[in-house]
JSON list of C-alpha atoms and ligand atoms in Angstrom, two decimals:
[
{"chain": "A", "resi": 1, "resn": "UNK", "atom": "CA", "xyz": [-1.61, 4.94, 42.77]},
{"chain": "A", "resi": 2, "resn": "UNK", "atom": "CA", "xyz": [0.98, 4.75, 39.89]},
{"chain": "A", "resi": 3, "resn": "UNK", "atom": "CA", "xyz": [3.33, 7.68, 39.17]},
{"chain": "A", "resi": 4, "resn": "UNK", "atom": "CA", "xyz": [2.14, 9.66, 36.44]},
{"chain": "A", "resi": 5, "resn": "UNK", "atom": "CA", "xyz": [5.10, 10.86, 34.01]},
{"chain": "A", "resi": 6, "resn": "UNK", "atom": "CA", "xyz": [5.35, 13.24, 31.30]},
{"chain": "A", "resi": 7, "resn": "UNK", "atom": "CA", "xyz": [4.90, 11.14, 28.29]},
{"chain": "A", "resi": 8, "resn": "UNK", "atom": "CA", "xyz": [1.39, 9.97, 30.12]},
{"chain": "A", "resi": 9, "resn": "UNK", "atom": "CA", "xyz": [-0.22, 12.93, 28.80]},
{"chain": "A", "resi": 10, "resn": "UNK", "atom": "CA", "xyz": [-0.13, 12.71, 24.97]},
{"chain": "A", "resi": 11, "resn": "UNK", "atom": "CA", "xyz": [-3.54, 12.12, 24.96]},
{"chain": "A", "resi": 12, "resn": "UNK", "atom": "CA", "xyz": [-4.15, 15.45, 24.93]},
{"chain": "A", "resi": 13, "resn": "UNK", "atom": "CA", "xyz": [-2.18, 15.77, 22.30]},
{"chain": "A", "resi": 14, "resn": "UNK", "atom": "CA", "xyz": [-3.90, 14.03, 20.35]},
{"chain": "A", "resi": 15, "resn": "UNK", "atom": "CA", "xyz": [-6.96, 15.82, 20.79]},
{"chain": "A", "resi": 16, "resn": "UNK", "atom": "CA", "xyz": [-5.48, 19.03, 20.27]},
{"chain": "A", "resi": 17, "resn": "UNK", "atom": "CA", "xyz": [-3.87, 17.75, 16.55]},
{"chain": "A", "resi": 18, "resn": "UNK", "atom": "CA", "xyz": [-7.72, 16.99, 15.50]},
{"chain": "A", "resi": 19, "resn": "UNK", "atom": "CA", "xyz": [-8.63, 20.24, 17.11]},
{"chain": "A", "resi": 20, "resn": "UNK", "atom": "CA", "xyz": [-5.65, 22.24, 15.10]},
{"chain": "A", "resi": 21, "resn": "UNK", "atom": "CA", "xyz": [-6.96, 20.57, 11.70]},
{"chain": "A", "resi": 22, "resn": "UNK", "atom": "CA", "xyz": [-10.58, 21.30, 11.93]},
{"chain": "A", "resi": 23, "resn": "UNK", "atom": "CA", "xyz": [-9.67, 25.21, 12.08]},
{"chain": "A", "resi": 24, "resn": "UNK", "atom": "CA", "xyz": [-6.63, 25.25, 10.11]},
{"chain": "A", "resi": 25, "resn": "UNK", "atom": "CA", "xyz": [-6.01, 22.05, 8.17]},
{"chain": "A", "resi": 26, "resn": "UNK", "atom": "CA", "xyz": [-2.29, 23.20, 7.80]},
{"chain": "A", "resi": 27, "resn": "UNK", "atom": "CA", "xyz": [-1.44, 21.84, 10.91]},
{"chain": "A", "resi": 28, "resn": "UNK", "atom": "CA", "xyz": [-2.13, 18.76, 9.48]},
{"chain": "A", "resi": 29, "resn": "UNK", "atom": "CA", "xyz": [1.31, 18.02, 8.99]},
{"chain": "A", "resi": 30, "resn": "UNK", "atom": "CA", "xyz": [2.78, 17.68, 12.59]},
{"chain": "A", "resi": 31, "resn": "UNK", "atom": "CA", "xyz": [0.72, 13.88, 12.61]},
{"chain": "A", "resi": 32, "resn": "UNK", "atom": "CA", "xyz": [4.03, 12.65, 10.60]},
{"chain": "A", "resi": 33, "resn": "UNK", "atom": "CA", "xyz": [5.35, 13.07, 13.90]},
{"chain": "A", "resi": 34, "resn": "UNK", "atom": "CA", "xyz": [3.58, 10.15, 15.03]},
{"chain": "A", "resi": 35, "resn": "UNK", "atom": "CA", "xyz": [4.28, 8.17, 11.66]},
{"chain": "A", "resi": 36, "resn": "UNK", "atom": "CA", "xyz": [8.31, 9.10, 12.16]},
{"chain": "A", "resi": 37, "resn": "UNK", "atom": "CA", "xyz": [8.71, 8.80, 15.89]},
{"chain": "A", "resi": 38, "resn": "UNK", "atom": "CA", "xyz": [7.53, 5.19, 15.97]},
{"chain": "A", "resi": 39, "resn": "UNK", "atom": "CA", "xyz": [9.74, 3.70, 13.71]},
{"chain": "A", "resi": 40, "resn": "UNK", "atom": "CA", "xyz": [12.97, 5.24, 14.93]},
{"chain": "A", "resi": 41, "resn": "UNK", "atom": "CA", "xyz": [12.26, 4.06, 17.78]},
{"chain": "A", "resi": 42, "resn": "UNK", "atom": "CA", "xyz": [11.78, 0.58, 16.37]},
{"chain": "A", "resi": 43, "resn": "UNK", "atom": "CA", "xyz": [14.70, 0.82, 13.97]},
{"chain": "A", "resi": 44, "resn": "UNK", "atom": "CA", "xyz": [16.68, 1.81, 17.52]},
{"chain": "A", "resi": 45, "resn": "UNK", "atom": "CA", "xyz": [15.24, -1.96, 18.95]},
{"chain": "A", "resi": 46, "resn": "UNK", "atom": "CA", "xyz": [12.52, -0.94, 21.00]},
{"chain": "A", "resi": 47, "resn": "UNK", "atom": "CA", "xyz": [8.71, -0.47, 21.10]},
{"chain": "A", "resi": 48, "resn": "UNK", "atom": "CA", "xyz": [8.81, 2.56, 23.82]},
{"chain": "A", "resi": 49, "resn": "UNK", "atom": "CA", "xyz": [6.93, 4.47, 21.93]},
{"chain": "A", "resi": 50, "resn": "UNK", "atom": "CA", "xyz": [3.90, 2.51, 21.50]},
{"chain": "A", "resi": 51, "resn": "UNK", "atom": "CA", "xyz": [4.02, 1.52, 25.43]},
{"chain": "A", "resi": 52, "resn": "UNK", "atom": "CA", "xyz": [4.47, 4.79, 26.43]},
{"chain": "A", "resi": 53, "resn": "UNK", "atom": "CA", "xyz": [4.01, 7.44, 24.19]},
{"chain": "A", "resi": 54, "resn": "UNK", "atom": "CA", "xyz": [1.60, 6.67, 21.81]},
{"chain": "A", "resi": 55, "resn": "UNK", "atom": "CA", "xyz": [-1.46, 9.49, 22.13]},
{"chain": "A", "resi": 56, "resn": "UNK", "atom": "CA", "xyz": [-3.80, 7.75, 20.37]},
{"chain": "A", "resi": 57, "resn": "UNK", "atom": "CA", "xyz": [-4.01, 4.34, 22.68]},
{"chain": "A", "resi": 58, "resn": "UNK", "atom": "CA", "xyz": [-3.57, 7.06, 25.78]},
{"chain": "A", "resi": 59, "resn": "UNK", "atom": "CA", "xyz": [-6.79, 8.50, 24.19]},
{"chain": "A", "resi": 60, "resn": "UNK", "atom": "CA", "xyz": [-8.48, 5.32, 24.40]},
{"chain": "A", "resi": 61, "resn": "UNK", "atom": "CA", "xyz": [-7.94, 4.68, 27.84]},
{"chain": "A", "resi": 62, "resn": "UNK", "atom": "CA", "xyz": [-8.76, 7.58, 28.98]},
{"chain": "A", "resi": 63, "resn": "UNK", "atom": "CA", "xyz": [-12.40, 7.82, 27.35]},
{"chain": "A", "resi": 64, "resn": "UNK", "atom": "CA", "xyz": [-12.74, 4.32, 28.37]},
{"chain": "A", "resi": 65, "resn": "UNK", "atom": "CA", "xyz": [-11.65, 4.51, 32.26]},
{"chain": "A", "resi": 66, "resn": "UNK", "atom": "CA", "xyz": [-12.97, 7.95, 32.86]},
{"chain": "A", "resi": 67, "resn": "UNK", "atom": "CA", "xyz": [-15.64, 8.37, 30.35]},
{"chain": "A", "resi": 68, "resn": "UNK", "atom": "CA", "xyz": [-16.98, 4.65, 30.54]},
{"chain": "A", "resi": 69, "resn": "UNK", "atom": "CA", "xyz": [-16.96, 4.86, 26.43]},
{"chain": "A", "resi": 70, "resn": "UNK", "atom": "CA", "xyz": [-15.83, 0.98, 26.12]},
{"chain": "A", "resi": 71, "resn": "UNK", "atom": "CA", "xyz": [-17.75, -2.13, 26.67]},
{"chain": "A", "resi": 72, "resn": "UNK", "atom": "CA", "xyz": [-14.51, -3.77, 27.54]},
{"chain": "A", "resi": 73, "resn": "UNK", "atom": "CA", "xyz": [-15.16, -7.09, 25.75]},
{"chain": "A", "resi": 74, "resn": "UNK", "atom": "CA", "xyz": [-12.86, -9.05, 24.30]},
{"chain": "A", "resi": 75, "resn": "UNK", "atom": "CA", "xyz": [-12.32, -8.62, 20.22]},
{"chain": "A", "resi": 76, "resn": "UNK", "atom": "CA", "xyz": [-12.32, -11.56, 18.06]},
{"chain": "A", "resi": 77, "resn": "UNK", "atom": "CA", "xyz": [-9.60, -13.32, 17.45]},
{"chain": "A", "resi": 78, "resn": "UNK", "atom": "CA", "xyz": [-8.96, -12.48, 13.92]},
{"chain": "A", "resi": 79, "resn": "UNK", "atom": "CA", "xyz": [-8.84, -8.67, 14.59]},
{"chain": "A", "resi": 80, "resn": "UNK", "atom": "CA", "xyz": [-5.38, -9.70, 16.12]},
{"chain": "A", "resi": 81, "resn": "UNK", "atom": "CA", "xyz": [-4.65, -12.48, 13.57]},
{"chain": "A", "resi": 82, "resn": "UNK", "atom": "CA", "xyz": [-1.40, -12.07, 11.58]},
{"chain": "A", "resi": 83, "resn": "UNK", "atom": "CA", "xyz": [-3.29, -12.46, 8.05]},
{"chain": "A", "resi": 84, "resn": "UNK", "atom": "CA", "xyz": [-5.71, -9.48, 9.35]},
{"chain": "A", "resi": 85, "resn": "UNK", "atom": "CA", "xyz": [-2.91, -7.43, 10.79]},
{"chain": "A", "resi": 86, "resn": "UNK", "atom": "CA", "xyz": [-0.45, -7.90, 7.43]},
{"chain": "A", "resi": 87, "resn": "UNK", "atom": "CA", "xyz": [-3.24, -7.27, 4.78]},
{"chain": "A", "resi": 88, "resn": "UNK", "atom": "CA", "xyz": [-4.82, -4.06, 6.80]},
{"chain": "A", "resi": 89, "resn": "UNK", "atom": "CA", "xyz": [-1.80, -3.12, 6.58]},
{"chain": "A", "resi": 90, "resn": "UNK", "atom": "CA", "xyz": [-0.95, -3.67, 2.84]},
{"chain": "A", "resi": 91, "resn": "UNK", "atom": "CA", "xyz": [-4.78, -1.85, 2.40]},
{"chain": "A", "resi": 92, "resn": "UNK", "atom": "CA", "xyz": [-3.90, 1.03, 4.63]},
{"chain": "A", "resi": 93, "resn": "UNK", "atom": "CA", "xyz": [-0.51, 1.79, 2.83]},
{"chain": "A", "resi": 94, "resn": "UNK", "atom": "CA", "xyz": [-2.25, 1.40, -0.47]},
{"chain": "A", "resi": 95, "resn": "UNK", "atom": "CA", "xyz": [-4.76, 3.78, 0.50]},
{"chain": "A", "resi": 96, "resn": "UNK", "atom": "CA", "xyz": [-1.96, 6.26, 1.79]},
{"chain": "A", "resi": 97, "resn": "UNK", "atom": "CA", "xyz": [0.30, 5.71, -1.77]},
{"chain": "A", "resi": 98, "resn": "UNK", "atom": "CA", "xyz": [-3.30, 6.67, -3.10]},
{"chain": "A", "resi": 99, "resn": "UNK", "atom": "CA", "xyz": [-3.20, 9.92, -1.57]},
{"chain": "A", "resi": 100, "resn": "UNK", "atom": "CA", "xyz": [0.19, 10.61, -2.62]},
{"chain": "A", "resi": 101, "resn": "UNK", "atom": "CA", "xyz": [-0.62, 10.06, -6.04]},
{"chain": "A", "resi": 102, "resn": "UNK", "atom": "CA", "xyz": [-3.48, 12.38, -5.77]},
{"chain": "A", "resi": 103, "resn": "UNK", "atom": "CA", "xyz": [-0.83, 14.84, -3.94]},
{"chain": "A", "resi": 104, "resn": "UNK", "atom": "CA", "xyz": [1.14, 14.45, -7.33]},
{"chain": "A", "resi": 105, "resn": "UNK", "atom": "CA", "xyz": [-1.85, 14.74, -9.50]},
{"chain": "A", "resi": 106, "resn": "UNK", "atom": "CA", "xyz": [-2.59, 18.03, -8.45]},
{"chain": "A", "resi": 107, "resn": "UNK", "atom": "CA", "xyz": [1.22, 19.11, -8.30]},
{"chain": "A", "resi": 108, "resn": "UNK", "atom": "CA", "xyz": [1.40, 18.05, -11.83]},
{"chain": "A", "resi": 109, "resn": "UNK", "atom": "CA", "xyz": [-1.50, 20.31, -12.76]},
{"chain": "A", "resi": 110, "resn": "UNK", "atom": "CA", "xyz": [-3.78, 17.41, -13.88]},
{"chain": "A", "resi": 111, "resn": "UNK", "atom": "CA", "xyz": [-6.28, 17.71, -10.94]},
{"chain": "A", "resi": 112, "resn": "UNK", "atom": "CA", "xyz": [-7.46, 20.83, -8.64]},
{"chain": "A", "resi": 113, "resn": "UNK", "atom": "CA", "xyz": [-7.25, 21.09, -4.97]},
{"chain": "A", "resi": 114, "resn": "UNK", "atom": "CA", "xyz": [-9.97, 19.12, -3.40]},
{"chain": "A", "resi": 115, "resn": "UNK", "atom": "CA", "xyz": [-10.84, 21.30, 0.16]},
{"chain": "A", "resi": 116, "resn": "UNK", "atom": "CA", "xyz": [-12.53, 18.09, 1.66]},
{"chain": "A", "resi": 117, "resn": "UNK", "atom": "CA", "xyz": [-11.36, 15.79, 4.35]},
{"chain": "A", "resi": 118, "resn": "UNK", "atom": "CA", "xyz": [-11.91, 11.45, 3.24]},
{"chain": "A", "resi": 119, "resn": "UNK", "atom": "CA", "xyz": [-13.83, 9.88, 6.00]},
{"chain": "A", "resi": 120, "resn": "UNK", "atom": "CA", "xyz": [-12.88, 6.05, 5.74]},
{"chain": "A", "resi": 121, "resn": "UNK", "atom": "CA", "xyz": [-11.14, 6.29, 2.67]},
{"chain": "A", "resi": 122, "resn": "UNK", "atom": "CA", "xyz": [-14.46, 7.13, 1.00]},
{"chain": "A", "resi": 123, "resn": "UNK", "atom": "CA", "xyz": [-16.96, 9.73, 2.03]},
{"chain": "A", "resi": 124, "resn": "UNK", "atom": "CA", "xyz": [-16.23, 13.47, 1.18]},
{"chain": "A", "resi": 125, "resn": "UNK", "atom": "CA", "xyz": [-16.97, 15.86, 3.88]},
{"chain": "A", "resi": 126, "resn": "UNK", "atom": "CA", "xyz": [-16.80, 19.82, 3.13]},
{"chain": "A", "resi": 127, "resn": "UNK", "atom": "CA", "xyz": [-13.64, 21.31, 4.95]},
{"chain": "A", "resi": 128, "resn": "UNK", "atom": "CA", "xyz": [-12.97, 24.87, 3.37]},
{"chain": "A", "resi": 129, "resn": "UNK", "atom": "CA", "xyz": [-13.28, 26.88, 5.86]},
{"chain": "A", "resi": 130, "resn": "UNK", "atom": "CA", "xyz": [-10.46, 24.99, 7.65]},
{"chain": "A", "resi": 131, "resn": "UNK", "atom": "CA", "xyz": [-7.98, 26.43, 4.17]},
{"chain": "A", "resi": 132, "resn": "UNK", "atom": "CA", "xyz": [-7.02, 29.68, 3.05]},
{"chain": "A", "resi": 133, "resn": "UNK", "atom": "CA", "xyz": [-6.78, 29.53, -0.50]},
{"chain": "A", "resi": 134, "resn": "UNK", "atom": "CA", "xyz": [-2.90, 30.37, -1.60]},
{"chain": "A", "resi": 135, "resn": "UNK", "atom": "CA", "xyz": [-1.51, 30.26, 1.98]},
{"chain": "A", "resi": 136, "resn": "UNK", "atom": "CA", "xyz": [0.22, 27.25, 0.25]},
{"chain": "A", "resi": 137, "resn": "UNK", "atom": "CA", "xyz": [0.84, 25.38, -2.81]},
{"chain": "A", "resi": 138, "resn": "UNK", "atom": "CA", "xyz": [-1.93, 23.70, -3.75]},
{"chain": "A", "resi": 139, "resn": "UNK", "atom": "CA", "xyz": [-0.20, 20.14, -4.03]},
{"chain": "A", "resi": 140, "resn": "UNK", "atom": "CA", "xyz": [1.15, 20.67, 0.03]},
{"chain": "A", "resi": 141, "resn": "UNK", "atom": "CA", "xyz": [-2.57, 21.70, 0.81]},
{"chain": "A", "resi": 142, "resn": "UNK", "atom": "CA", "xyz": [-3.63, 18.42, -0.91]},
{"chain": "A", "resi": 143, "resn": "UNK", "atom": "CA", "xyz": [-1.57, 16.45, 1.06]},
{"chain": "A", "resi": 144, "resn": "UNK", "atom": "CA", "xyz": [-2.64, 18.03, 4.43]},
{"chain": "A", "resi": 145, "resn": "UNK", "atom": "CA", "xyz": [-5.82, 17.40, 3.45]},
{"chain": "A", "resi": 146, "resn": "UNK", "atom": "CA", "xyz": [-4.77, 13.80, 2.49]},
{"chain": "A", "resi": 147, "resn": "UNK", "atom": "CA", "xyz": [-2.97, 13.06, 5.35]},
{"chain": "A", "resi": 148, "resn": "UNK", "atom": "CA", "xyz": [-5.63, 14.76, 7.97]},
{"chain": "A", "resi": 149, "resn": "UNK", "atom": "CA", "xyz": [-8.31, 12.24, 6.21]},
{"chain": "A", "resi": 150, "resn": "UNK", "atom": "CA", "xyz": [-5.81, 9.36, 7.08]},
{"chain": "A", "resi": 151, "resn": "UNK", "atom": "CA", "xyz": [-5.43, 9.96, 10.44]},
{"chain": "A", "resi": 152, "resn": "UNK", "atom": "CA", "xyz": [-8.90, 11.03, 11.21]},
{"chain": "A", "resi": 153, "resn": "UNK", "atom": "CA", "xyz": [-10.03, 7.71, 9.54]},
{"chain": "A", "resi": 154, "resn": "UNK", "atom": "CA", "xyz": [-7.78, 5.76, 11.64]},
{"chain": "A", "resi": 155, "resn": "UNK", "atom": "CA", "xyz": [-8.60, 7.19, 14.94]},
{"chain": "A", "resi": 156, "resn": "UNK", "atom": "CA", "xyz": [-12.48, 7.02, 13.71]},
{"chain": "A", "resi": 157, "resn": "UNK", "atom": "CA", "xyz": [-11.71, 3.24, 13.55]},
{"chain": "A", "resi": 158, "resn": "UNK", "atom": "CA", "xyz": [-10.43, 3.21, 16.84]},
{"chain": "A", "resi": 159, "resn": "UNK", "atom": "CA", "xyz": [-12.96, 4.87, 18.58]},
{"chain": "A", "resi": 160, "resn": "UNK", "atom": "CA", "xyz": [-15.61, 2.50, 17.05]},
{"chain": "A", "resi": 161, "resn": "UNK", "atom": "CA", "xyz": [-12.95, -0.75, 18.44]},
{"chain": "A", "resi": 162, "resn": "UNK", "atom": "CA", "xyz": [-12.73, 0.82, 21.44]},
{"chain": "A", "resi": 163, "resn": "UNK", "atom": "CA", "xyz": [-16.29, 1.19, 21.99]},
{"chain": "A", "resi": 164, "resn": "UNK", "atom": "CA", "xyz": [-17.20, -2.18, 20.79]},
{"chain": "A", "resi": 165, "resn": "UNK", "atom": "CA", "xyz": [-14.30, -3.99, 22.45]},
{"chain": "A", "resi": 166, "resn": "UNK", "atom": "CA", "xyz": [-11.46, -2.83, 24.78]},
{"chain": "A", "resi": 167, "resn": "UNK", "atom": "CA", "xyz": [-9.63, 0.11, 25.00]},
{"chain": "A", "resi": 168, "resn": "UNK", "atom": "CA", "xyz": [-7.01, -0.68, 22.98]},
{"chain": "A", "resi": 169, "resn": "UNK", "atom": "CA", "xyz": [-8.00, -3.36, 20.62]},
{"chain": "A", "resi": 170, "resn": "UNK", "atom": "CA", "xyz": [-7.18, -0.75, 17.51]},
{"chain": "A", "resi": 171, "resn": "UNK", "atom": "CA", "xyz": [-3.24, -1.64, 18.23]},
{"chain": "A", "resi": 172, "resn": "UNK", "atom": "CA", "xyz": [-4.08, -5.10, 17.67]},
{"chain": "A", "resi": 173, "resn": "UNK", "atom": "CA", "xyz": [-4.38, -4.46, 14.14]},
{"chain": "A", "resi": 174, "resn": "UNK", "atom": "CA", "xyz": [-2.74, -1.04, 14.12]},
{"chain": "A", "resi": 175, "resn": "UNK", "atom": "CA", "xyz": [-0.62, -0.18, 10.77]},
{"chain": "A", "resi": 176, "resn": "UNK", "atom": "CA", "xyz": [2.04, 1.68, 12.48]},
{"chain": "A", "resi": 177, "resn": "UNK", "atom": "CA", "xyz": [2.66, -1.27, 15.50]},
{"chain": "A", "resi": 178, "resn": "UNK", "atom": "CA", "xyz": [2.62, -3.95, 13.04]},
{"chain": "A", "resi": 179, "resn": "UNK", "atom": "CA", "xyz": [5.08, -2.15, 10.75]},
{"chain": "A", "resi": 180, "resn": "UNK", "atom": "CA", "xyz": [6.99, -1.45, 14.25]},
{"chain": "A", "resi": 181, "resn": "UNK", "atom": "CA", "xyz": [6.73, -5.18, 15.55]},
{"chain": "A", "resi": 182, "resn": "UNK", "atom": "CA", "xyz": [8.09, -6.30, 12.07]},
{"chain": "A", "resi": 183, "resn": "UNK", "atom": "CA", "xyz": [11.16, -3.74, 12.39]},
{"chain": "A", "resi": 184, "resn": "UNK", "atom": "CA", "xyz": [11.61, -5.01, 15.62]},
{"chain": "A", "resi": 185, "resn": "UNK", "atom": "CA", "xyz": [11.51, -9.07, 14.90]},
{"chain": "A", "resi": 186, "resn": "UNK", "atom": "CA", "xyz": [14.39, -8.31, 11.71]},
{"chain": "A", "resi": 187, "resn": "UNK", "atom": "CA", "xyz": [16.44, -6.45, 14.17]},
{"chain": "A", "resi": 188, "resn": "UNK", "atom": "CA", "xyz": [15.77, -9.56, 17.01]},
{"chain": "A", "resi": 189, "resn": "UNK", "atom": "CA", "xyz": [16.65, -11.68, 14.06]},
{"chain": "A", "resi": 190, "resn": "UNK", "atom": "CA", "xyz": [19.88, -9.81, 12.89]},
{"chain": "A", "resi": 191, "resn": "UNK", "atom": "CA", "xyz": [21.26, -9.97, 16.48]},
{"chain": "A", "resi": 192, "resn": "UNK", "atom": "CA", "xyz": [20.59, -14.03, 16.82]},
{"chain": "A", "resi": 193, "resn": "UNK", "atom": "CA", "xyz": [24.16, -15.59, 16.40]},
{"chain": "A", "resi": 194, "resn": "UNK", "atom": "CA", "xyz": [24.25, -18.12, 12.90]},
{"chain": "A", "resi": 195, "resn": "UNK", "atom": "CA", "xyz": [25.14, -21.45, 14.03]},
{"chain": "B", "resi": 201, "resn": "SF4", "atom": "S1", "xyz": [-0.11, 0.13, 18.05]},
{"chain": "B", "resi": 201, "resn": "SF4", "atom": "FE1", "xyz": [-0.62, 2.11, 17.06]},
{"chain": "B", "resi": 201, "resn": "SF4", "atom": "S2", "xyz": [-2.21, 3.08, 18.32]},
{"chain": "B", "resi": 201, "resn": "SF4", "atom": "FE2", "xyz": [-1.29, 1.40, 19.50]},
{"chain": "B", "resi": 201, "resn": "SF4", "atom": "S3", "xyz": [0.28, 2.34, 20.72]},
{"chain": "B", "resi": 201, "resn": "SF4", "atom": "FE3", "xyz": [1.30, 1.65, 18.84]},
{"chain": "B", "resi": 201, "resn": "SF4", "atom": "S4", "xyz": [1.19, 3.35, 17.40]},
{"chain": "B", "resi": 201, "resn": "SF4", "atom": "FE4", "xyz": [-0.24, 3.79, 19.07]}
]
C-alpha cells in the first residue's frame, strides 16, 4: 500500500473551507491560498502543487474511490482540447474581473452589498445568515461573497465531471492548471538554449 504523506490530506481541507463559508462567509478569503500557491509554484518551474497538493482533485478521488461517486468513463476529447481549456479560461477570468468590478461598485458607493452567494455565475442563492452586517467593509464582504461564489461554482463543476466522467477530469480543463501549465511551458521555453 503506498505511503500516505502529509500533503495527501488536503482534501479535507477543502471541505472544511466550504464548511467555514457557509457559517461565516468571511473565511472566504483563505481560498486565495489556493489561487496564490499554484502559481508560485509554477513561476518556481514546477507543477507540485497540482500533483500533490491540490485539495480539490484529492477531493475527487476520494468521493470517487471510497464513496463510488464517479462513473469512471472517459470525458470527451474536447473537455481536454486546448481551444476548450484556453477559452474556459478567458470565460472564467472574465467572470472573476466581473466580480471585482462589482467589488468596486459597491466600494465606490454605486451599488449595496449583495448577501448572496452566485451559483454558476448566475443563480442567486440567500446567504445572510453566513454575514454579520458591519463586521467588515461592505466592499471586502462583497468580495468574500464574490470570491466564495467562484470557488463554490468551480468545485460544483467538478463534482458534476467527476460524477459523469473520472475523478479528475475537472483539471483537464481547470483555470488554475492551465494558467500553471502555460507558466510552466514560458519558463521550459526561456531555459531552451537559442541556436
Ligand atoms: S488542475 Fe486545478 S483542480 Fe486539478 S490539481 Fe491543479 S489546481 Fe487542482
Amino acid at each position: 500500500m503506498k505511503k500516505k504523506h502529509w500533503y495527501d490530506y488536503f482534501w479535507l481541507w477543502a471541505i472544511l473551507y466550504f464548511g467555514l463559508g457557509f457559517f461565516n462567509i468571511l473565511f472566504a478569503w483563505l481560498g486565495l491560498f489556493d489561487f496564490c500557491v499554484p502559481l508560485i509554484f509554477a513561476l518556481l518551474g514546477n507543477k507540485w502543487f497540482c500533483n500533490h497538493m491540490c485539495g480539490r482533485s484529492q477531493l475527487f478521488t476520494v468521493l470517487a474511490q471510497k464513496c463510488g461517486c464517479s462513473r469512471q468513463k472517459a470525458a470527451p476529447r474536447w473537455l481536454s482540447a486546448s481551444w476548450f481549456r484556453y477559452a474556459f479560461l478567458g470565460f472564467f477570468m472574465a467572470m472573476f474581473c466581473s466580480m471585482l468590478w462589482q467589488t468596486y461598485l459597491v466600494y465606490g458607493g454605486v451599488s449595496s452589498l449583495s448577501e448572496t452567494v452566485k451559483i454558476f455565475w448566475t443563480f442567486k442563492v440567500p446567504w445572510h445568515w453566513a454575514y454579520t452586517a458591519g463586521s467588515v467593509p461592505d466592499w471586502a464582504a462583497q468580495f468574500f461573497f464574490g470570491f466564495y461564489s467562484t470557488m463554490l461554482t468551480s468545485a460544483l463543476l467538478g463534482l458534476v465531471a467527476m460524477a459523469l466522467y473520472r475523478p479528475r477530469t475537472w483539471c483537464s480543463f481547470c483555470p488554475m492548471g492551465t494558467m500553471t501549465q502555460i507558466i510552466c511551458r514560458f519558463r521550459a521555453h526561456g531555459k531552451t538554449p537559442s541556436n
